[in-house]
Short mmCIF file of C-alpha atoms in Angstrom, two decimals:
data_model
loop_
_atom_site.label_atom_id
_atom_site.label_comp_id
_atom_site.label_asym_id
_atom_site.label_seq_id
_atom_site.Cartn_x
_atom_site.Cartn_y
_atom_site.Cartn_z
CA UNK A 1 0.00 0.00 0.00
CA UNK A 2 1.46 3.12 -0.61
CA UNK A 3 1.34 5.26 2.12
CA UNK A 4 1.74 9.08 0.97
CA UNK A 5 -1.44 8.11 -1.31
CA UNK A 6 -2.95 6.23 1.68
CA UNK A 7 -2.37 9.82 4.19
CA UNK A 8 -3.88 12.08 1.36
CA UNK A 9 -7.03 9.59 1.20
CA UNK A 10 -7.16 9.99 5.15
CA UNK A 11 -6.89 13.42 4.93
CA UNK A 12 -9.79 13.92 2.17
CA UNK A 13 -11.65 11.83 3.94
CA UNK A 14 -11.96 13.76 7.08
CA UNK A 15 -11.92 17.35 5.72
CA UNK A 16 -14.87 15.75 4.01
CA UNK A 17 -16.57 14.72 6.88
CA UNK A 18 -15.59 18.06 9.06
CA UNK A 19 -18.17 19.47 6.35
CA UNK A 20 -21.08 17.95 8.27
CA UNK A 21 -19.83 17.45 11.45
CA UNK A 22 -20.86 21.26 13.08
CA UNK A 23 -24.43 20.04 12.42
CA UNK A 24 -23.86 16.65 13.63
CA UNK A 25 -22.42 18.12 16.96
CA UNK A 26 -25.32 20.33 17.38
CA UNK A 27 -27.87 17.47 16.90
CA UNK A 28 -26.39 14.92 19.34
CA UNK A 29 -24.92 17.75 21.61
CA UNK A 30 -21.43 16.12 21.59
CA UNK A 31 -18.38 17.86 20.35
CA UNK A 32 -16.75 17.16 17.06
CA UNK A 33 -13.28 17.01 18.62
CA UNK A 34 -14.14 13.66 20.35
CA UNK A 35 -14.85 11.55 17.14
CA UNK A 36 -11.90 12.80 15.45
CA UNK A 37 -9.65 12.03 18.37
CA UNK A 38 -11.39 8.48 18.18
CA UNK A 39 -11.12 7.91 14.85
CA UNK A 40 -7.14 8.68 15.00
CA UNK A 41 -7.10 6.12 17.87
CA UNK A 42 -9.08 3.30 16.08
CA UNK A 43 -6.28 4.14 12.75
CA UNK A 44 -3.27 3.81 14.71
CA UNK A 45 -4.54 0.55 16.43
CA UNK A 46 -5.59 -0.78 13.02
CA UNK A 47 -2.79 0.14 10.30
CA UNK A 48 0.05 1.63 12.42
CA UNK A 49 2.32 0.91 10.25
CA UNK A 50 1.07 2.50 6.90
CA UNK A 51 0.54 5.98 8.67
CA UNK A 52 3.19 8.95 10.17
CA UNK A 53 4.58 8.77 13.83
CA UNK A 54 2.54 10.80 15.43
CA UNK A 55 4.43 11.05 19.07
CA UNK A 56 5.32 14.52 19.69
CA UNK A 57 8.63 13.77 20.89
CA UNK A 58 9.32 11.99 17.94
CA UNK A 59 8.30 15.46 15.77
CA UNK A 60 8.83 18.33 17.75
CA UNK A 61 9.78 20.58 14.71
CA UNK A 62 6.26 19.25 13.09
CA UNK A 63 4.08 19.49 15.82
CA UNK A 64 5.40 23.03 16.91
CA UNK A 65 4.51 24.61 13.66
CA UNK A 66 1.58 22.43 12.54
CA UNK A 67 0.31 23.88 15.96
CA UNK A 68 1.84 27.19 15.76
CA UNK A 69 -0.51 27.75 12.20
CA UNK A 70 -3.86 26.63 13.63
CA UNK A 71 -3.67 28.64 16.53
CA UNK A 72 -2.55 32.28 14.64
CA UNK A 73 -5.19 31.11 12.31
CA UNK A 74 -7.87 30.16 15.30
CA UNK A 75 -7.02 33.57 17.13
CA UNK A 76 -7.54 36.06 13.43
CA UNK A 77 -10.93 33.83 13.51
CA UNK A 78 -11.75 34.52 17.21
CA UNK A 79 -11.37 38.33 17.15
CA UNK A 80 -13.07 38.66 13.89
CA UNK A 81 -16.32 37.19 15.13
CA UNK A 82 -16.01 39.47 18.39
CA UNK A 83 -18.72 42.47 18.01
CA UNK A 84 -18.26 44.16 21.08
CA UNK A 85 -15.60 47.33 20.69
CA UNK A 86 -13.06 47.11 23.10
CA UNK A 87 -13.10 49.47 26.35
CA UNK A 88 -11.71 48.63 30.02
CA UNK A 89 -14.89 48.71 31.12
CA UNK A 90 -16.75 46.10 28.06
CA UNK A 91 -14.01 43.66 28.05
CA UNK A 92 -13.86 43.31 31.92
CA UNK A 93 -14.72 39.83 32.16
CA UNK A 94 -11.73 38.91 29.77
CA UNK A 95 -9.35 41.20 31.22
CA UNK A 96 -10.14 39.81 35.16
CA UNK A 97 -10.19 36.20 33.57
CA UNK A 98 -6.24 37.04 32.10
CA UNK A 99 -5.12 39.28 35.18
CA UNK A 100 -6.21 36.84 38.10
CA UNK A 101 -7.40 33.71 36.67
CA UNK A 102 -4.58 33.06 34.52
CA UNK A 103 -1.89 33.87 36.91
CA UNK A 104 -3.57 31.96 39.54
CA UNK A 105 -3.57 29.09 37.26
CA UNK A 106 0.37 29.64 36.35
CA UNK A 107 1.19 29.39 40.01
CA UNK A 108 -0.49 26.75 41.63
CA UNK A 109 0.17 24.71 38.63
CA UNK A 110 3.85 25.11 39.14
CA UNK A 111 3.73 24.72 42.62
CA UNK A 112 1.73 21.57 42.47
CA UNK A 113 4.25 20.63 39.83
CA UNK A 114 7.16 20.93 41.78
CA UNK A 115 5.69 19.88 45.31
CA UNK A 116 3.49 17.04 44.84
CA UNK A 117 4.35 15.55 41.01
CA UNK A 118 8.48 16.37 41.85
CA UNK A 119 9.08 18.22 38.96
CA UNK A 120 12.59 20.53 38.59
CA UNK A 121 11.41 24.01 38.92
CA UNK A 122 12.20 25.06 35.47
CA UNK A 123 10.08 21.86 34.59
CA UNK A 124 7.00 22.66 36.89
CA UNK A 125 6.89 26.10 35.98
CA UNK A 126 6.80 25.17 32.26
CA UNK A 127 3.78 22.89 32.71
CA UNK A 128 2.10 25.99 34.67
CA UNK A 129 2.64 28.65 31.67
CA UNK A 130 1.64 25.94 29.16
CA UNK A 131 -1.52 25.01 30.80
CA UNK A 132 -2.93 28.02 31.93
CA UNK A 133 -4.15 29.70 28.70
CA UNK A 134 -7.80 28.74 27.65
CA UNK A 135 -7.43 27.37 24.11
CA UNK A 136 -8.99 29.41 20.78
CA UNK A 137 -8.78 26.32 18.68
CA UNK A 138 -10.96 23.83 20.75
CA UNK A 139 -13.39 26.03 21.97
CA UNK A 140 -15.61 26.89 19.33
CA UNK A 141 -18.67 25.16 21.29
CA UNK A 142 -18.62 27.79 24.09
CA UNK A 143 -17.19 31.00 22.02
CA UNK A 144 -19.90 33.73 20.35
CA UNK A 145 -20.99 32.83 16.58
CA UNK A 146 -20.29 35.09 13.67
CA UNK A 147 -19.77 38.30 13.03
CA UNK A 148 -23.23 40.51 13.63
CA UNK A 149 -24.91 37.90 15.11
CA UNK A 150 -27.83 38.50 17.37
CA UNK A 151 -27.82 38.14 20.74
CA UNK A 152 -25.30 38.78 23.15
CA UNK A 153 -23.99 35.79 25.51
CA UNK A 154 -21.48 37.38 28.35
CA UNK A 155 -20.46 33.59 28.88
CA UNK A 156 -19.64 33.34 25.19
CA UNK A 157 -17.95 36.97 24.69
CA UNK A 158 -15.88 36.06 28.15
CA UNK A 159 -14.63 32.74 26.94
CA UNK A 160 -13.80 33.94 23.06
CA UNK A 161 -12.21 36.86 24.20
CA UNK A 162 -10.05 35.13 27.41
CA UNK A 163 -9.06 32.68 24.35
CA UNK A 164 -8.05 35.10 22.20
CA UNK A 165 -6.29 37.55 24.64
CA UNK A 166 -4.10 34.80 26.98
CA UNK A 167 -2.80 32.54 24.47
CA UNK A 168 -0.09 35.39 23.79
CA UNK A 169 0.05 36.90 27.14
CA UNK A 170 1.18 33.38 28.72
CA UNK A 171 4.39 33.25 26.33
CA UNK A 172 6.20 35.37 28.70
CA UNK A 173 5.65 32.81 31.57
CA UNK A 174 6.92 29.79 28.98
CA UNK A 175 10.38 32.05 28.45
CA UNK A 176 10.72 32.28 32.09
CA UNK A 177 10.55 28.91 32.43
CA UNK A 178 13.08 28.42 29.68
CA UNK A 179 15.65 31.13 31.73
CA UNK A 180 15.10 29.35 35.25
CA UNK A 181 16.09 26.36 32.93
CA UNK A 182 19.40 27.92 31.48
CA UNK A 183 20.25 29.60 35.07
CA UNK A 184 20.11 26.16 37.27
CA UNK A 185 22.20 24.50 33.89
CA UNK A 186 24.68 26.93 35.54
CA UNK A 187 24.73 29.80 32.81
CA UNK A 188 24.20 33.40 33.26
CA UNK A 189 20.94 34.92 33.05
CA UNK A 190 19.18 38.06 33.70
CA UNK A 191 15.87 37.98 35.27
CA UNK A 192 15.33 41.97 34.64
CA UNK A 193 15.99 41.19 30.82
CA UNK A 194 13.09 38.50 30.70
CA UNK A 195 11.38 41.32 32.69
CA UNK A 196 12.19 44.41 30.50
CA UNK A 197 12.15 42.36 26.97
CA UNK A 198 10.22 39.18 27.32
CA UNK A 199 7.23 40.48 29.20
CA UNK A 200 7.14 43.81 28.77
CA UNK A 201 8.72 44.91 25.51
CA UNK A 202 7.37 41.79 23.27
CA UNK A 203 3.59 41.94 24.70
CA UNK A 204 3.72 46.17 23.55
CA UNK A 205 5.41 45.28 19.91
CA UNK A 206 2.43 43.06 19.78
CA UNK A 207 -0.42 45.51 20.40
CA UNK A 208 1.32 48.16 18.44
CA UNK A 209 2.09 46.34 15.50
CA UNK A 210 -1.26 44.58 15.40
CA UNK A 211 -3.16 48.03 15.97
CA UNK A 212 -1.18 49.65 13.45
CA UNK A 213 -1.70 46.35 10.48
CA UNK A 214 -5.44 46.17 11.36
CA UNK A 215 -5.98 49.85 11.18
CA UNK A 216 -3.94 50.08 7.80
CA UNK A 217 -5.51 46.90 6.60
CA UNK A 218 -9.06 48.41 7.20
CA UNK A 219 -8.10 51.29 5.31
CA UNK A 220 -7.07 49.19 2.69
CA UNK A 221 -10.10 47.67 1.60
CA UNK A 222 -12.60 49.70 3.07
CA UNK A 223 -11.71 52.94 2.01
CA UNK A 224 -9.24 53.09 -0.74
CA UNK A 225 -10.78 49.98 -2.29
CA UNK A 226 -14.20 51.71 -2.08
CA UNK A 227 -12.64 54.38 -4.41
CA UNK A 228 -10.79 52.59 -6.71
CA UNK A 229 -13.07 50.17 -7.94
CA UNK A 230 -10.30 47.50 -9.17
CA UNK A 231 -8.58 47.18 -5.67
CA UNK A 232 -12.32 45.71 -4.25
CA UNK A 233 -12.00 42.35 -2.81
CA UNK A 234 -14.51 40.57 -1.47
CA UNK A 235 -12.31 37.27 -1.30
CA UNK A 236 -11.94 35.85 2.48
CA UNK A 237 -8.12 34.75 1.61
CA UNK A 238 -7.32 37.63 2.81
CA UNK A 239 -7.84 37.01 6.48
CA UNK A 240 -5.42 34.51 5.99
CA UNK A 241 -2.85 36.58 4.21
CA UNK A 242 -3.36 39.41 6.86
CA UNK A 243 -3.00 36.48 10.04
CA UNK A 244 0.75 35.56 8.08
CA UNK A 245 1.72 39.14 7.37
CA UNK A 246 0.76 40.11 10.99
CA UNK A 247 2.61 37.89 12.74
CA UNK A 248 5.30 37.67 10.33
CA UNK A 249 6.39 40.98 10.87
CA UNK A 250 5.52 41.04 14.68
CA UNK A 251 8.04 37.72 15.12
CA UNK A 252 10.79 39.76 12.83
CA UNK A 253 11.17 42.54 15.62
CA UNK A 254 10.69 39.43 18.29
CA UNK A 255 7.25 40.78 19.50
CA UNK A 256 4.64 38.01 20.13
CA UNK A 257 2.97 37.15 16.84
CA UNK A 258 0.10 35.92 19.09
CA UNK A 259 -0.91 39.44 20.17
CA UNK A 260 -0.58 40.94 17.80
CA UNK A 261 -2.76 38.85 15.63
CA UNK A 262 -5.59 39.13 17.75
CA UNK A 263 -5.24 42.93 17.96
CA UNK A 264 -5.10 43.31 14.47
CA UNK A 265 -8.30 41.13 14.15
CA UNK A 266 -10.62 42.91 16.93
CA UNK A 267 -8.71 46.32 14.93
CA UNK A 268 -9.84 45.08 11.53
CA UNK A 269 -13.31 43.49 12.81
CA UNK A 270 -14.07 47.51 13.98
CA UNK A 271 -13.44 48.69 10.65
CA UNK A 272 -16.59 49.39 8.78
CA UNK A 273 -18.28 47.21 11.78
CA UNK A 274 -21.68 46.30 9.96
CA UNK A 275 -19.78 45.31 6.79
CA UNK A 276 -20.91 42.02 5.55
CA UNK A 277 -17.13 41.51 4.29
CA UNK A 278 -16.25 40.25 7.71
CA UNK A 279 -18.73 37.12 7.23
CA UNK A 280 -16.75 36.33 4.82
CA UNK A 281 -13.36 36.73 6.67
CA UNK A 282 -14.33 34.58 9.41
CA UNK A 283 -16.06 32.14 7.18
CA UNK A 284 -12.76 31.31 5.33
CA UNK A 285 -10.55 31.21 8.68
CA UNK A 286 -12.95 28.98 10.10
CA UNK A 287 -13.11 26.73 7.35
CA UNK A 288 -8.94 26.61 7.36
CA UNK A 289 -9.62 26.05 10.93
CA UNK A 290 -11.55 23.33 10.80
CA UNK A 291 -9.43 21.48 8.34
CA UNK A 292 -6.66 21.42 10.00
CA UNK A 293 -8.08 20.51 13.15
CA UNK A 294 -9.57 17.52 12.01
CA UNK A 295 -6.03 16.45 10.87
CA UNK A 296 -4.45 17.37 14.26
CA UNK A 297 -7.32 15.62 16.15
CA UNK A 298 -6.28 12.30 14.43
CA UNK A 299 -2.94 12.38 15.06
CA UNK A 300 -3.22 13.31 18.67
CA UNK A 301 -5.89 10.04 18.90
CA UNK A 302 -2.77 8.45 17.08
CA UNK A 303 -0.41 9.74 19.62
CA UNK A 304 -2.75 7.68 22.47
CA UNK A 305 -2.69 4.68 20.63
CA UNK A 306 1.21 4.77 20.02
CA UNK A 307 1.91 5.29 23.95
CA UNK A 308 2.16 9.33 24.74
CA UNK A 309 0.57 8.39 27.76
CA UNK A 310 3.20 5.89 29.28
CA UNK A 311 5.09 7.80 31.78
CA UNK A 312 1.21 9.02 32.94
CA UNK A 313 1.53 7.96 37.01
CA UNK A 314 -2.16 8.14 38.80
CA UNK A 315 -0.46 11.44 40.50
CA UNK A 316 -0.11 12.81 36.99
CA UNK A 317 -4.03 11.92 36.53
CA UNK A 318 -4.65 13.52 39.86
CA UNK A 319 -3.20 16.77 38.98
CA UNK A 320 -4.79 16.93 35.77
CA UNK A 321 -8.37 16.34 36.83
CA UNK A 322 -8.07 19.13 39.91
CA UNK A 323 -7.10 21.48 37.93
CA UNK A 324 -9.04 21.73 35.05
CA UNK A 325 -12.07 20.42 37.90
CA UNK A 326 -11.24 22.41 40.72
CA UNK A 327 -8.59 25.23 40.31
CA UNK A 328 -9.75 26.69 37.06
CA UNK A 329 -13.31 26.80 37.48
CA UNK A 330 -12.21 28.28 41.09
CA UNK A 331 -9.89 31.15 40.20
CA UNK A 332 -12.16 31.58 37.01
CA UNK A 333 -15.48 32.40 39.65
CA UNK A 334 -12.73 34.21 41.55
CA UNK A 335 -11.92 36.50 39.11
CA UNK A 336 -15.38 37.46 37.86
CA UNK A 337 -16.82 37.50 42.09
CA UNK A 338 -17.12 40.83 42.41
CA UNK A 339 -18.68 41.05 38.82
CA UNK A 340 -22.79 41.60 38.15
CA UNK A 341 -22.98 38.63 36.10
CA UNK A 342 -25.30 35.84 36.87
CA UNK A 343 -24.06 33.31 39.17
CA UNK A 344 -24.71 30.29 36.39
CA UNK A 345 -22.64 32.21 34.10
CA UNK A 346 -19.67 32.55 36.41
CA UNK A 347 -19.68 28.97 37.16
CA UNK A 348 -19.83 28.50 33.65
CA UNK A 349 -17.29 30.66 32.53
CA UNK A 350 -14.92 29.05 34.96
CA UNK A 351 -15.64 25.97 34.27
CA UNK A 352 -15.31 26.27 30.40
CA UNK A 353 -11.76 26.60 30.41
CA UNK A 354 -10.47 24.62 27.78
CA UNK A 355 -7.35 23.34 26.82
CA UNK A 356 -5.87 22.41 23.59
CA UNK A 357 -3.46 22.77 20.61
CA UNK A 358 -1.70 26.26 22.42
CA UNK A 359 -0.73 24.13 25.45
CA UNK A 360 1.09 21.43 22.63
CA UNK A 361 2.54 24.80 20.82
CA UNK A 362 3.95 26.20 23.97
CA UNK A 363 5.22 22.76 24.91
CA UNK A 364 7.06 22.11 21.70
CA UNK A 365 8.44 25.46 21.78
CA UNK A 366 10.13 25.43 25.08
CA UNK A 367 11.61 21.74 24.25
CA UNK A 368 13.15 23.07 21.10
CA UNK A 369 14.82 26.33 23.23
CA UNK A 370 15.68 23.92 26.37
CA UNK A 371 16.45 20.54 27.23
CA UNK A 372 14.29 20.32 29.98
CA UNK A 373 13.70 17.57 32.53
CA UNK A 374 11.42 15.18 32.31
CA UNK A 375 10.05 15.64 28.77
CA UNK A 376 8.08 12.89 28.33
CA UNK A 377 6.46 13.38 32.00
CA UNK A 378 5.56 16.65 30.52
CA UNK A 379 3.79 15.52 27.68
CA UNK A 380 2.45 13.12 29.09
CA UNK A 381 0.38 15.37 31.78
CA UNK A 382 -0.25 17.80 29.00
CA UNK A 383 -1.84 15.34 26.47
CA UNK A 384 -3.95 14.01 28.92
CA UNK A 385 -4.90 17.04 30.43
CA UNK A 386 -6.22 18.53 26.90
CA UNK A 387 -8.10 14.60 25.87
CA UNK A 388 -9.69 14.70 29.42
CA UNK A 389 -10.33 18.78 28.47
CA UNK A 390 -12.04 17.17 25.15
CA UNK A 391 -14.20 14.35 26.89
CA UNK A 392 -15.62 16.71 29.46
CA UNK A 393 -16.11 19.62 27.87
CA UNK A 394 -17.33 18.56 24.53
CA UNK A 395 -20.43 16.22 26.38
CA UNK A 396 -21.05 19.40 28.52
CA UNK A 397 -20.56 22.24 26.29
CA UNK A 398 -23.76 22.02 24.25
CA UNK A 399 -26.07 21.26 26.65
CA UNK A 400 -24.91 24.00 29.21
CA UNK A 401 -24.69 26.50 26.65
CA UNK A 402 -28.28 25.79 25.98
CA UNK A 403 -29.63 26.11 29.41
CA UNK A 404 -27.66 29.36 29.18
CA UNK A 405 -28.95 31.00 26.23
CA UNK A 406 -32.62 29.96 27.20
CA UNK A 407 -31.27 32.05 30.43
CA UNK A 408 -30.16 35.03 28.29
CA UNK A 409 -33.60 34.55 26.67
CA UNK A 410 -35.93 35.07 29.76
CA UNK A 411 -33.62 37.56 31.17
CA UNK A 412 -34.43 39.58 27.93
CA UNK A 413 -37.77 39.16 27.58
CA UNK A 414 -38.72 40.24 31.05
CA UNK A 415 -36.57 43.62 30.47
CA UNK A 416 -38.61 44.54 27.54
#
C-alpha cells in the first residue's frame, strides 16, 4: 500500500466529513473534537504501520509549527467574530479572567508541579505557563458565533475573548521557564531582561504592531478599495494573508505574533463594523480552521494509541483532573466574584476553560529552546490534560450553553 497516497485519502476523507460534522455536533450535543480524536485512535490501532509517527517527541519541529498555524489562524478567527468594541470597562470579564485567573492558574500549577508531582522548577513552571491559557482552537462550542450575530452571551464573549487575549500573554511565563532552565544548567541569566524584553517589551510590539496592520488593513479595503473600484476584494483569503503578514512581521522585531494577531483582528473586525465583508473573513478562517483541526485531532488520537501516555503515574491523573475540575473553574469564579454577572454564568465561565493545541505549541516550543527535565512526563500530563479537556467539555458544552442561552432569553424578555 502506498502510504503518501494512503495519508492524502485519510486526509480527504476527514476534511470531508468536518463538512457535516458542526451540524452533527449540534444534533447529538457532543463535540466534534471527540470523534476525530477516536477515529485517530481506532487508525493507529488498526494500520500503524502505513501511517506517520505521530508522538510529539518523535516530531517536535512538526508538531510546533503544525500547531503554531492553527492557533494564529484560530485567534484572526476569534477576534473577527467578536462584536463588542473594546473598552476597560466592556471587556472586563476577559481582562479579570487574564489578570487573576490566569496567573492563579500559572502558580499553583507550578507549585503543584514541583511539590506534589516532583518536577525541577524550570520543569514545573513550564507545565504551569503551558496550561494556563484557555485554548482558541478547541473552543468553538462555548465562544460567540459570527460576526453581527444576534444576541449577546457574556459567557460566550468572556470565553472567546479570554481565548483570544491569553494565548499570547502566557508566552512570557513559557520564556521564564526556559531562563530558570538555562540559570540552574549553571549559565548566566538576567531575570530583569526577561522582565524588560520578554514580558514587557514583546507583549507592547504586539499591540502596536497589530493596531497599526489592522488599522492600515481596514483602510485598505474599506476605504481606498471603495474608491478605486479595481482594488475591491470581497475574497476571504485575505484574512489569511493578513493572520501571516501580521505575525510575520511582529516575530521579525521578536514581539509576540500571538498578540498581535488578535489585535489586528478585533482592529480590523471595527473597521466598517456592519460590513458584511467580515462574514466572509471569518467564514474562510474557520473553514482553514476546521481542516486542520480535524487532521491534528487524528494524530493526537494516534499519539494515544502509540503510547504518549506511558510515563502518565495516577499522581499525573490527579493533577490533571483538579485542575481543570477544581482550580480553574475556582480562580475563574474568583476573578469574575465581584462582577454583576449571573451566578450560572460565572460557574460557567470558569468551568469552560479549555485546553488544547496552544498548550502542545507552547510545549514544543520550550523543548526546542531547552532541554528540559522530564520531557516525556511533561507531555504526558499535558496530552492528557487537553483529551480529558475534550471528553468533558465537549459532552457538557452544548447542553450547558443551551440552558444558558434559554437564560439570556428570559432575562431579555422580562426587560422589555
Amino acid at each position: 500500500m502506498d502510504q503518501y497516497i494512503l495519508i492524502l485519502t485519510l486526509i480527504g476523507i476527514a476534511i470531508f466529513s468536518m463538512v457535516w460534522m458542526p451540524k452533527i455536533s449540534e444534533f447529538t450535543g457532543v463535540s466534534y473534537s471527540i470523534f476525530f480524536v477516536f477515529l485517530g485512535f481506532l487508525l493507529y490501532l488498526l494500520i500503524p504501520d502505513y501511517l506517520p509517527n505521530p508522538l510529539p517527541q518523535k516530531n517536535e519541529s512538526i508538531t510546533l509549527h503544525l500547531t503554531e498555524l492553527i492557533v494564529i489562524i484560530s485567534i484572526m478567527g476569534t477576534g473577527i467574530k467578536i462584536d463588542r468594541p473594546f473598552s476597560v470597562k466592556a471587556w472586563a470579564s476577559p481582562l479579570k479572567l487574564i489578570a487573576v485567573t490566569m496567573i492563579l492558574c500559572i502558580i499553583t500549577a507550578t507549585l503543584l508541579g514541583y511539590y506534589y508531582l516532583g518536577l525541577g522548577l524550570a520543569s514545573a513552571t513550564l507545565l504551569g505557563a503551558v496550561l494556563a491559557p484557555t485554548d482558541p482552537v478547541l473552543a468553538s462550542d462555548v465562544q460567540v458565533g459570527p460576526p453581527n450575530e444576534e444576541g449577546r452571551s457574556e459567557t460566550k464573549f468572556a470565553l472567546t475573548s479570554e481565548a483570544g487575549i491569553n494565548d499570547g500573554v502566557a508566552f512570557p511565563f513559557t520564556w521564564l521557564a526556559i531562563c530558570i532552565g538555562f540559570s540552574l544548567s549553571g549559565k548566566e541569566v538576567s531575570f530583569l531582561e526577561w522582565f524588560t524584553y520578554d514580558l514587557l517589551y514583546r507583549i507592547f510590539s504586539g499591540l502596536i504592531v497589530g493596531y497599526i496592520i489592522g488599522k492600515s488593513i481596514g483602510y485598505l479595503i474599506f476605504k481606498i478599495a471603495a474608491k478605486y473600484k479595481i482594488l475591491k476584494t470581497r475574497d476571504g483569503l485575505l484574512a489569511i494573508a493578513a493572520t501571516l503578514v501580521v505575525y510575520g512581521l511582529t516575530e521579525l522585531i521578536h514581539g509576540y505574533g500571538f498578540i498581535a494577531v488578535f489585535v489586528c483582528a478585533i482592529t480590523l473586525r471595527h473597521y466598517e463594523k456592519g460590513n458584511h465583508y467580515h462574514d466572509e473573513l471569518h467564514s474562510f478562517t474557520d473553514q482553514i480552521e476546521r481542516s486542520l483541526l480535524c487532521i491534528l485531532l487524528i494524530i493526537f488520537g494516534g499519539s494515544l494509541a502509540m503510547g504518549v501516555l506511558e510515563k502518565l503515574t495516577w499522581e499525573m491523573v490527579l493533577f490533571s483532573l483538579s485542575f481543570l475540575l477544581i482550580v480553574r473553574p475556582l480562580f475563574g469564579w474568583l476573578a469574575l466574584s465581584n462582577s454583576k454577572i449571573d451566578l450560572r454564568e460565572k460557574l460557567a465561565i470558569g468551568f469552560f476553560g479549555i485546553r488544547g493545541m496552544g498548550s502542545v505549541f507552547y510545549l514544543a516550543f520550550a523543548f526546542s529552546k531547552f532541554n528540559f527535565e522530564y520531557q516525556d512526563e511533561l507531555w504526558a500530563i499535558v496530552i492528557f490534560t487537553i483529551l480529558v479537556s475534550i471528553i468533558i467539555h465537549g459532552f457538557t458544552a452544548n447542553p450547558v450553553m443551551k440552558k444558558i442561552a434559554d437564560l439570556d432569553f428570559k432575562n431579555s424578555k422580562q426587560h422589555v
